Amino acid sequence: MRGDHLLYDVLLGGLLEWNIPFLAGFTCTAVLYVYLIKRFENIKIYHKQPLLFFLSLGLLYFIIGSPLSTITHLSFSLHMMQMSILYFMIPPLLLLGMPYRLYQQAWKIPILKRFSKFILPPKISLFIFSLLFLLYHSPVILNNVVQNTFFHNGYLLLLFILAFSMWWPITSPDPKQRFGRRRMKRYAFLSGVVLMPACLLFIVNAFIGGMNNPFASQFTAQLCAPSQASSVNLLLPAPFNTTYDQVAAGTLMLGVHKFGIMLSFRLGNKVKER
């Protein structure tokens, strides 16, 4: 019965909402993209690159602007699926969806030129991303980060920016800036190795019982969700509230990262400049 009351609270209490400002912003971005490719490119909106760009925008809104963004915070496995798609699927799709000529025109904008001076090399971005991602999901750090909404959102935005630099050698809009086939494979292997500790964090915690019931306390119940959602652990059935949830979280991260690498390789070979 208590779970039923909590379900009504989540469904009717304003937690499951569509983010209209995000929707408006993404719609404007899509319209601007269509205008720019018609001006600078000789491709149709139903060609591969525009479709990849629209797909990435749709995924991004679905992940951070739909009711799913709250639902995924009810368990570590759902949360990790959200984070993995956000950082391992959306950035490469966005980059592959950017036509080369449009990319060239974009970097002629003065503010972007100045911003380019602060872009880190891909390997450094990869190591920093992996470290920040690991720290974010450690109990002590996460407990403090989520207390400040501004800092929390800034932390996630920094990870998102680093993800683009991390994926650049594989899916850069400029083919000349992509690694060669063999070097790309070594880089992909390296990315899997340095991201492994974050995956193992969930799996090890599950077996040592450090966070056996991740949503039994206020801290874990507030994982990327509004404070009103305390005790939402009662909403989901097993295995979401069991040890298997954390094992699934680590496994999902590895799986989505590997899938993102394979998909980027395949799509990168198929996307042809026109």
PDB file of C-alpha atoms in Angstrom:
ATOM      1  CA  MET A   1       0.000   0.000   0.000  1.00  0.00           C
ATOM      2  CA  ARG A   2       2.791   2.398   0.821  1.00  0.00           C
ATOM      3  CA  GLY A   3       4.320   1.712  -2.569  1.00  0.00           C
ATOM      4  CA  ASP A   4       0.990   2.559  -4.209  1.00  0.00           C
ATOM      5  CA  HIS A   5       0.895   5.926  -2.423  1.00  0.00           C
ATOM      6  CA  LEU A   6       4.433   6.650  -3.559  1.00  0.00           C
ATOM      7  CA  LEU A   7       3.509   5.744  -7.105  1.00  0.00           C
ATOM      8  CA  TYR A   8       0.672   8.266  -7.053  1.00  0.00           C
ATOM      9  CA  ASP A   9       3.051  10.869  -5.598  1.00  0.00           C
ATOM     10  CA  VAL A  10       5.493  10.397  -8.455  1.00  0.00           C
ATOM     11  CA  LEU A  11       2.890  10.215 -11.213  1.00  0.00           C
ATOM     12  CA  LEU A  12       0.710  13.061  -9.981  1.00  0.00           C
ATOM     13  CA  GLY A  13       3.120  15.111  -7.894  1.00  0.00           C
ATOM     14  CA  GLY A  14       4.880  16.816 -10.768  1.00  0.00           C
ATOM     15  CA  LEU A  15       7.931  14.551 -10.904  1.00  0.00           C
ATOM     16  CA  LEU A  16       7.112  12.996 -14.275  1.00  0.00           C
ATOM     17  CA  GLU A  17       6.959  15.955 -16.617  1.00  0.00           C
ATOM     18  CA  TRP A  18       8.114  16.831 -20.111  1.00  0.00           C
ATOM     19  CA  ASN A  19      10.663  19.656 -20.118  1.00  0.00           C
ATOM     20  CA  ILE A  20       9.072  22.171 -22.497  1.00  0.00           C
ATOM     21  CA  PRO A  21      12.004  24.663 -22.538  1.00  0.00           C
ATOM     22  CA  PHE A  22      14.336  21.831 -23.564  1.00  0.00           C
ATOM     23  CA  LEU A  23      11.876  20.767 -26.258  1.00  0.00           C
ATOM     24  CA  ALA A  24      11.712  24.316 -27.616  1.00  0.00           C
ATOM     25  CA  GLY A  25      15.499  24.612 -27.556  1.00  0.00           C
ATOM     26  CA  PHE A  26      16.067  21.308 -29.350  1.00  0.00           C
ATOM     27  CA  THR A  27      13.394  22.159 -31.923  1.00  0.00           C
ATOM     28  CA  CYS A  28      15.099  25.481 -32.659  1.00  0.00           C
ATOM     29  CA  THR A  29      18.427  23.659 -32.942  1.00  0.00           C
ATOM     30  CA  ALA A  30      16.944  21.213 -35.465  1.00  0.00           C
ATOM     31  CA  VAL A  31      15.425  24.054 -37.517  1.00  0.00           C
ATOM     32  CA  LEU A  32      18.740  25.940 -37.501  1.00  0.00           C
ATOM     33  CA  TYR A  33      20.565  22.774 -38.553  1.00  0.00           C
ATOM     34  CA  VAL A  34      18.210  22.294 -41.517  1.00  0.00           C
ATOM     35  CA  TYR A  35      18.724  25.917 -42.562  1.00  0.00           C
ATOM     36  CA  LEU A  36      22.509  25.643 -42.342  1.00  0.00           C
ATOM     37  CA  ILE A  37      22.850  22.387 -44.279  1.00  0.00           C
ATOM     38  CA  LYS A  38      20.685  23.838 -47.044  1.00  0.00           C
ATOM     39  CA  ARG A  39      22.932  26.886 -47.150  1.00  0.00           C
ATOM     40  CA  PHE A  40      26.360  25.256 -46.884  1.00  0.00           C
ATOM     41  CA  GLU A  41      25.793  21.653 -47.965  1.00  0.00           C
ATOM     42  CA  ASN A  42      24.342  19.803 -50.909  1.00  0.00           C
ATOM     43  CA  ILE A  43      22.607  17.093 -48.896  1.00  0.00           C
ATOM     44  CA  LYS A  44      18.987  16.304 -48.140  1.00  0.00           C
ATOM     45  CA  ILE A  45      17.575  16.056 -44.648  1.00  0.00           C
ATOM     46  CA  TYR A  46      16.842  12.352 -45.179  1.00  0.00           C
ATOM     47  CA  HIS A  47      20.499  11.521 -45.830  1.00  0.00           C
ATOM     48  CA  LYS A  48      22.606   9.736 -43.204  1.00  0.00           C
ATOM     49  CA  GLN A  49      24.223  12.716 -41.503  1.00  0.00           C
ATOM     50  CA  PRO A  50      21.037  14.745 -40.905  1.00  0.00           C
ATOM     51  CA  LEU A  51      19.270  11.602 -39.687  1.00  0.00           C
ATOM     52  CA  LEU A  52      22.097  10.900 -37.237  1.00  0.00           C
ATOM     53  CA  PHE A  53      21.958  14.489 -35.987  1.00  0.00           C
ATOM     54  CA  PHE A  54      18.177  14.359 -35.488  1.00  0.00           C
ATOM     55  CA  LEU A  55      18.496  10.963 -33.797  1.00  0.00           C
ATOM     56  CA  SER A  56      21.061  12.335 -31.357  1.00  0.00           C
ATOM     57  CA  LEU A  57      18.852  15.336 -30.555  1.00  0.00           C
ATOM     58  CA  GLY A  58      15.873  13.050 -30.014  1.00  0.00           C
ATOM     59  CA  LEU A  59      17.878  10.766 -27.737  1.00  0.00           C
ATOM     60  CA  LEU A  60      19.224  13.725 -25.788  1.00  0.00           C
ATOM     61  CA  TYR A  61      15.746  15.089 -25.153  1.00  0.00           C
ATOM     62  CA  PHE A  62      14.416  11.638 -24.294  1.00  0.00           C
ATOM     63  CA  ILE A  63      17.233  11.161 -21.769  1.00  0.00           C
ATOM     64  CA  ILE A  64      17.230  14.565 -20.034  1.00  0.00           C
ATOM     65  CA  GLY A  65      13.909  16.203 -20.913  1.00  0.00           C
ATOM     66  CA  SER A  66      11.279  13.479 -20.730  1.00  0.00           C
ATOM     67  CA  PRO A  67       9.668  11.754 -17.704  1.00  0.00           C
ATOM     68  CA  LEU A  68      12.262   9.034 -18.246  1.00  0.00           C
ATOM     69  CA  SER A  69      14.875  11.365 -16.738  1.00  0.00           C
ATOM     70  CA  THR A  70      13.158  10.921 -13.356  1.00  0.00           C
ATOM     71  CA  ILE A  71      12.257   7.254 -13.766  1.00  0.00           C
ATOM     72  CA  THR A  72      15.894   6.333 -14.497  1.00  0.00           C
ATOM     73  CA  HIS A  73      16.888   7.700 -11.108  1.00  0.00           C
ATOM     74  CA  LEU A  74      14.865   5.090  -9.245  1.00  0.00           C
ATOM     75  CA  SER A  75      17.684   2.566  -9.490  1.00  0.00           C
ATOM     76  CA  PHE A  76      21.390   2.433 -10.231  1.00  0.00           C
ATOM     77  CA  SER A  77      20.941   0.232 -13.301  1.00  0.00           C
ATOM     78  CA  LEU A  78      18.409   2.568 -14.914  1.00  0.00           C
ATOM     79  CA  HIS A  79      20.538   5.559 -13.947  1.00  0.00           C
ATOM     80  CA  MET A  80      23.635   4.000 -15.480  1.00  0.00           C
ATOM     81  CA  MET A  81      21.752   3.243 -18.678  1.00  0.00           C
ATOM     82  CA  GLN A  82      20.838   6.933 -18.875  1.00  0.00           C
ATOM     83  CA  MET A  83      24.402   8.077 -18.193  1.00  0.00           C
ATOM     84  CA  SER A  84      25.869   5.605 -20.675  1.00  0.00           C
ATOM     85  CA  ILE A  85      23.580   6.750 -23.480  1.00  0.00           C
ATOM     86  CA  LEU A  86      24.264  10.388 -22.596  1.00  0.00           C
ATOM     87  CA  TYR A  87      28.053  10.024 -22.773  1.00  0.00           C
ATOM     88  CA  PHE A  88      28.697   6.991 -24.989  1.00  0.00           C
ATOM     89  CA  MET A  89      25.974   7.275 -27.638  1.00  0.00           C
ATOM     90  CA  ILE A  90      24.837  10.876 -28.079  1.00  0.00           C
ATOM     91  CA  PRO A  91      28.242  12.630 -28.551  1.00  0.00           C
ATOM     92  CA  PRO A  92      29.456  10.330 -31.363  1.00  0.00           C
ATOM     93  CA  LEU A  93      26.071  10.524 -33.108  1.00  0.00           C
ATOM     94  CA  LEU A  94      26.105  14.327 -32.913  1.00  0.00           C
ATOM     95  CA  LEU A  95      29.641  14.483 -34.288  1.00  0.00           C
ATOM     96  CA  LEU A  96      28.881  12.053 -37.112  1.00  0.00           C
ATOM     97  CA  GLY A  97      25.786  14.106 -37.924  1.00  0.00           C
ATOM     98  CA  MET A  98      27.843  17.263 -38.455  1.00  0.00           C
ATOM     99  CA  PRO A  99      28.750  17.733 -42.167  1.00  0.00           C
ATOM    100  CA  TYR A 100      32.334  18.776 -42.827  1.00  0.00           C
ATOM    101  CA  ARG A 101      31.551  22.093 -44.540  1.00  0.00           C
ATOM    102  CA  LEU A 102      29.164  23.067 -41.773  1.00  0.00           C
ATOM    103  CA  TYR A 103      31.863  22.196 -39.250  1.00  0.00           C
ATOM    104  CA  GLN A 104      34.333  24.429 -41.116  1.00  0.00           C
ATOM    105  CA  GLN A 105      31.901  27.339 -41.100  1.00  0.00           C
ATOM    106  CA  ALA A 106      31.182  26.887 -37.390  1.00  0.00           C
ATOM    107  CA  TRP A 107      34.850  27.219 -36.431  1.00  0.00           C
ATOM    108  CA  LYS A 108      35.039  30.555 -38.237  1.00  0.00           C
ATOM    109  CA  ILE A 109      32.834  32.055 -35.514  1.00  0.00           C
ATOM    110  CA  PRO A 110      35.141  34.134 -33.250  1.00  0.00           C
ATOM    111  CA  ILE A 111      33.806  32.796 -29.943  1.00  0.00           C
ATOM    112  CA  LEU A 112      34.292  29.202 -31.098  1.00  0.00           C
ATOM    113  CA  LYS A 113      37.806  30.030 -32.259  1.00  0.00           C
ATOM    114  CA  ARG A 114      38.661  31.272 -28.779  1.00  0.00           C
ATOM    115  CA  PHE A 115      36.954  28.265 -27.210  1.00  0.00           C
ATOM    116  CA  SER A 116      39.040  25.877 -29.340  1.00  0.00           C
ATOM    117  CA  LYS A 117      42.177  27.009 -27.492  1.00  0.00           C
ATOM    118  CA  PHE A 118      40.857  25.379 -24.317  1.00  0.00           C
ATOM    119  CA  ILE A 119      40.022  22.009 -25.881  1.00  0.00           C
ATOM    120  CA  LEU A 120      42.117  19.266 -24.333  1.00  0.00           C
ATOM    121  CA  PRO A 121      43.789  16.472 -26.325  1.00  0.00           C
ATOM    122  CA  PRO A 122      41.529  13.397 -26.610  1.00  0.00           C
ATOM    123  CA  LYS A 123      43.600  11.137 -24.363  1.00  0.00           C
ATOM    124  CA  ILE A 124      43.782  13.734 -21.602  1.00  0.00           C
ATOM    125  CA  SER A 125      40.025  14.270 -21.916  1.00  0.00           C
ATOM    126  CA  LEU A 126      39.525  10.514 -21.707  1.00  0.00           C
ATOM    127  CA  PHE A 127      41.518  10.201 -18.472  1.00  0.00           C
ATOM    128  CA  ILE A 128      39.881  13.249 -16.872  1.00  0.00           C
ATOM    129  CA  PHE A 129      36.422  12.042 -17.902  1.00  0.00           C
ATOM    130  CA  SER A 130      37.077   8.586 -16.468  1.00  0.00           C
ATOM    131  CA  LEU A 131      38.326  10.023 -13.178  1.00  0.00           C
ATOM    132  CA  LEU A 132      35.407  12.446 -12.799  1.00  0.00           C
ATOM    133  CA  PHE A 133      32.932   9.735 -13.793  1.00  0.00           C
ATOM    134  CA  LEU A 134      34.376   7.393 -11.169  1.00  0.00           C
ATOM    135  CA  LEU A 135      34.333  10.088  -8.481  1.00  0.00           C
ATOM    136  CA  TYR A 136      30.781  11.083  -9.361  1.00  0.00           C
ATOM    137  CA  HIS A 137      29.520   7.604  -8.575  1.00  0.00           C
ATOM    138  CA  SER A 138      31.466   7.180  -5.337  1.00  0.00           C
ATOM    139  CA  PRO A 139      29.079   7.551  -2.363  1.00  0.00           C
ATOM    140  CA  VAL A 140      30.949  10.362  -0.583  1.00  0.00           C
ATOM    141  CA  ILE A 141      31.356  12.573  -3.666  1.00  0.00           C
ATOM    142  CA  LEU A 142      27.851  11.978  -4.993  1.00  0.00           C
ATOM    143  CA  ASN A 143      26.305  12.733  -1.624  1.00  0.00           C
ATOM    144  CA  ASN A 144      27.900  16.187  -1.663  1.00  0.00           C
ATOM    145  CA  VAL A 145      27.470  16.945  -5.368  1.00  0.00           C
ATOM    146  CA  VAL A 146      23.696  16.442  -5.400  1.00  0.00           C
ATOM    147  CA  GLN A 147      23.222  18.893  -2.529  1.00  0.00           C
ATOM    148  CA  ASN A 148      23.884  21.831  -4.876  1.00  0.00           C
ATOM    149  CA  THR A 149      21.800  21.827  -8.060  1.00  0.00           C
ATOM    150  CA  PHE A 150      24.014  24.358  -9.833  1.00  0.00           C
ATOM    151  CA  PHE A 151      27.210  22.442  -9.060  1.00  0.00           C
ATOM    152  CA  HIS A 152      25.556  19.132  -9.898  1.00  0.00           C
ATOM    153  CA  ASN A 153      24.385  20.329 -13.324  1.00  0.00           C
ATOM    154  CA  GLY A 154      27.772  21.926 -13.953  1.00  0.00           C
ATOM    155  CA  TYR A 155      29.511  18.641 -13.130  1.00  0.00           C
ATOM    156  CA  LEU A 156      27.328  16.733 -15.591  1.00  0.00           C
ATOM    157  CA  LEU A 157      27.835  19.414 -18.260  1.00  0.00           C
ATOM    158  CA  LEU A 158      31.606  19.177 -17.836  1.00  0.00           C
ATOM    159  CA  LEU A 159      31.400  15.415 -18.345  1.00  0.00           C
ATOM    160  CA  PHE A 160      29.312  15.982 -21.483  1.00  0.00           C
ATOM    161  CA  ILE A 161      31.874  18.424 -22.924  1.00  0.00           C
ATOM    162  CA  LEU A 162      34.735  16.053 -22.121  1.00  0.00           C
ATOM    163  CA  ALA A 163      32.813  13.243 -23.821  1.00  0.00           C
ATOM    164  CA  PHE A 164      32.906  15.136 -27.133  1.00  0.00           C
ATOM    165  CA  SER A 165      36.667  15.568 -26.905  1.00  0.00           C
ATOM    166  CA  MET A 166      36.971  11.917 -25.892  1.00  0.00           C
ATOM    167  CA  TRP A 167      35.055  10.769 -28.981  1.00  0.00           C
ATOM    168  CA  TRP A 168      36.755  13.214 -31.357  1.00  0.00           C
ATOM    169  CA  PRO A 169      39.466  10.855 -32.735  1.00  0.00           C
ATOM    170  CA  ILE A 170      36.779   8.344 -33.715  1.00  0.00           C
ATOM    171  CA  THR A 171      33.893  10.497 -34.980  1.00  0.00           C
ATOM    172  CA  SER A 172      35.344  13.925 -35.798  1.00  0.00           C
ATOM    173  CA  PRO A 173      33.470  15.828 -38.553  1.00  0.00           C
ATOM    174  CA  ASP A 174      36.902  16.354 -40.120  1.00  0.00           C
ATOM    175  CA  PRO A 175      38.092  12.957 -41.419  1.00  0.00           C
ATOM    176  CA  LYS A 176      41.697  14.183 -41.253  1.00  0.00           C
ATOM    177  CA  GLN A 177      41.438  14.511 -37.473  1.00  0.00           C
ATOM    178  CA  ARG A 178      40.298  10.929 -36.978  1.00  0.00           C
ATOM    179  CA  PHE A 179      42.792   8.276 -36.000  1.00  0.00           C
ATOM    180  CA  GLY A 180      43.814   5.624 -38.468  1.00  0.00           C
ATOM    181  CA  ARG A 181      42.181   2.215 -38.204  1.00  0.00           C
ATOM    182  CA  ARG A 182      44.855   0.568 -36.035  1.00  0.00           C
ATOM    183  CA  ARG A 183      45.370   3.611 -33.839  1.00  0.00           C
ATOM    184  CA  MET A 184      41.622   3.939 -33.454  1.00  0.00           C
ATOM    185  CA  LYS A 185      41.358   0.358 -32.218  1.00  0.00           C
ATOM    186  CA  ARG A 186      44.109   0.945 -29.659  1.00  0.00           C
ATOM    187  CA  TYR A 187      42.356   4.107 -28.491  1.00  0.00           C
ATOM    188  CA  ALA A 188      39.038   2.262 -28.180  1.00  0.00           C
ATOM    189  CA  PHE A 189      40.731  -0.446 -26.101  1.00  0.00           C
ATOM    190  CA  LEU A 190      42.335   2.212 -23.886  1.00  0.00           C
ATOM    191  CA  SER A 191      38.974   3.889 -23.323  1.00  0.00           C
ATOM    192  CA  GLY A 192      37.502   0.596 -22.165  1.00  0.00           C
ATOM    193  CA  VAL A 193      40.381   0.049 -19.738  1.00  0.00           C
ATOM    194  CA  VAL A 194      40.278   3.494 -18.111  1.00  0.00           C
ATOM    195  CA  LEU A 195      36.481   3.393 -17.779  1.00  0.00           C
ATOM    196  CA  MET A 196      36.594  -0.041 -16.158  1.00  0.00           C
ATOM    197  CA  PRO A 197      37.048   1.228 -12.543  1.00  0.00           C
ATOM    198  CA  ALA A 198      33.726   3.086 -12.658  1.00  0.00           C
ATOM    199  CA  CYS A 199      32.004  -0.115 -13.770  1.00  0.00           C
ATOM    200  CA  LEU A 200      33.752  -2.177 -11.120  1.00  0.00           C
ATOM    201  CA  LEU A 201      32.720   0.315  -8.434  1.00  0.00           C
ATOM    202  CA  PHE A 202      29.102  -0.815  -8.733  1.00  0.00           C
ATOM    203  CA  ILE A 203      29.924  -4.494  -9.030  1.00  0.00           C
ATOM    204  CA  VAL A 204      32.336  -4.543  -6.066  1.00  0.00           C
ATOM    205  CA  ASN A 205      29.929  -2.546  -3.890  1.00  0.00           C
ATOM    206  CA  ALA A 206      27.220  -5.060  -4.700  1.00  0.00           C
ATOM    207  CA  PHE A 207      29.266  -8.034  -3.501  1.00  0.00           C
ATOM    208  CA  ILE A 208      30.779  -6.425  -0.407  1.00  0.00           C
ATOM    209  CA  GLY A 209      27.391  -5.086   0.637  1.00  0.00           C
ATOM    210  CA  GLY A 210      28.582  -1.471   0.904  1.00  0.00           C
ATOM    211  CA  MET A 211      25.437  -0.153  -0.809  1.00  0.00           C
ATOM    212  CA  ASN A 212      23.364  -3.297  -0.909  1.00  0.00           C
ATOM    213  CA  ASN A 213      20.087  -1.359  -0.937  1.00  0.00           C
ATOM    214  CA  PRO A 214      20.996   1.810  -2.858  1.00  0.00           C
ATOM    215  CA  PHE A 215      17.694   3.600  -2.253  1.00  0.00           C
ATOM    216  CA  ALA A 216      17.119   2.772   1.397  1.00  0.00           C
ATOM    217  CA  SER A 217      18.483   6.125   2.535  1.00  0.00           C
ATOM    218  CA  GLN A 218      17.751   9.705   1.611  1.00  0.00           C
ATOM    219  CA  PHE A 219      21.108  10.024  -0.111  1.00  0.00           C
ATOM    220  CA  THR A 220      20.548   7.235  -2.602  1.00  0.00           C
ATOM    221  CA  ALA A 221      16.883   8.143  -3.073  1.00  0.00           C
ATOM    222  CA  GLN A 222      18.001  11.584  -4.227  1.00  0.00           C
ATOM    223  CA  LEU A 223      20.335  10.226  -6.887  1.00  0.00           C
ATOM    224  CA  CYS A 224      19.870  12.840  -9.621  1.00  0.00           C
ATOM    225  CA  ALA A 225      16.217  13.253  -8.615  1.00  0.00           C
ATOM    226  CA  PRO A 226      14.217  15.871  -6.683  1.00  0.00           C
ATOM    227  CA  SER A 227      14.237  15.546  -2.905  1.00  0.00           C
ATOM    228  CA  GLN A 228      10.495  14.851  -2.889  1.00  0.00           C
ATOM    229  CA  ALA A 229      11.305  11.435  -4.307  1.00  0.00           C
ATOM    230  CA  SER A 230      12.637  10.006  -1.047  1.00  0.00           C
ATOM    231  CA  SER A 231      11.786   6.356  -0.563  1.00  0.00           C
ATOM    232  CA  VAL A 232      11.116   5.826  -4.261  1.00  0.00           C
ATOM    233  CA  ASN A 233      12.918   2.523  -3.868  1.00  0.00           C
ATOM    234  CA  LEU A 234       9.538   1.031  -3.008  1.00  0.00           C
ATOM    235  CA  LEU A 235       8.259   1.755  -6.503  1.00  0.00           C
ATOM    236  CA  LEU A 236      10.331  -0.743  -8.415  1.00  0.00           C
ATOM    237  CA  PRO A 237      10.329  -4.523  -8.027  1.00  0.00           C
ATOM    238  CA  ALA A 238      13.378  -6.777  -7.865  1.00  0.00           C
ATOM    239  CA  PRO A 239      15.994  -6.819  -9.240  1.00  0.00           C
ATOM    240  CA  PHE A 240      16.069  -2.999  -9.105  1.00  0.00           C
ATOM    241  CA  ASN A 241      16.200  -2.923  -5.300  1.00  0.00           C
ATOM    242  CA  THR A 242      18.636  -5.761  -4.811  1.00  0.00           C
ATOM    243  CA  THR A 243      22.320  -6.505  -5.125  1.00  0.00           C
ATOM    244  CA  TYR A 244      21.752  -7.413  -8.768  1.00  0.00           C
ATOM    245  CA  ASP A 245      20.841  -3.802  -9.507  1.00  0.00           C
ATOM    246  CA  GLN A 246      24.407  -2.620  -8.977  1.00  0.00           C
ATOM    247  CA  VAL A 247      25.881  -5.556 -10.881  1.00  0.00           C
ATOM    248  CA  ALA A 248      23.546  -4.710 -13.753  1.00  0.00           C
ATOM    249  CA  ALA A 249      24.608  -1.043 -13.554  1.00  0.00           C
ATOM    250  CA  GLY A 250      28.284  -1.847 -14.039  1.00  0.00           C
ATOM    251  CA  THR A 251      27.549  -4.392 -16.754  1.00  0.00           C
ATOM    252  CA  LEU A 252      25.259  -2.001 -18.632  1.00  0.00           C
ATOM    253  CA  MET A 253      27.918   0.673 -18.665  1.00  0.00           C
ATOM    254  CA  LEU A 254      30.453  -1.707 -20.193  1.00  0.00           C
ATOM    255  CA  GLY A 255      27.914  -2.955 -22.720  1.00  0.00           C
ATOM    256  CA  VAL A 256      26.705   0.461 -23.882  1.00  0.00           C
ATOM    257  CA  HIS A 257      30.276   1.756 -24.158  1.00  0.00           C
ATOM    258  CA  LYS A 258      31.273  -1.230 -26.284  1.00  0.00           C
ATOM    259  CA  PHE A 259      28.148  -0.828 -28.413  1.00  0.00           C
ATOM    260  CA  GLY A 260      28.897   2.890 -28.857  1.00  0.00           C
ATOM    261  CA  ILE A 261      32.420   2.074 -30.066  1.00  0.00           C
ATOM    262  CA  MET A 262      31.213  -0.536 -32.554  1.00  0.00           C
ATOM    263  CA  LEU A 263      28.398   1.686 -33.818  1.00  0.00           C
ATOM    264  CA  SER A 264      30.765   4.633 -34.258  1.00  0.00           C
ATOM    265  CA  PHE A 265      33.209   2.512 -36.258  1.00  0.00           C
ATOM    266  CA  ARG A 266      30.481   1.253 -38.550  1.00  0.00           C
ATOM    267  CA  LEU A 267      28.689   4.567 -39.041  1.00  0.00           C
ATOM    268  CA  GLY A 268      31.968   6.445 -39.429  1.00  0.00           C
ATOM    269  CA  ASN A 269      32.829   4.234 -42.398  1.00  0.00           C
ATOM    270  CA  LYS A 270      29.410   4.684 -43.978  1.00  0.00           C
ATOM    271  CA  VAL A 271      29.108   8.450 -43.636  1.00  0.00           C
ATOM    272  CA  LYS A 272      30.412   9.936 -46.867  1.00  0.00           C
ATOM    273  CA  GLU A 273      31.039  13.611 -47.467  1.00  0.00           C
ATOM    274  CA  ARG A 274      29.100  15.025 -50.374  1.00  0.00           C
TER     275      ARG A 274
END
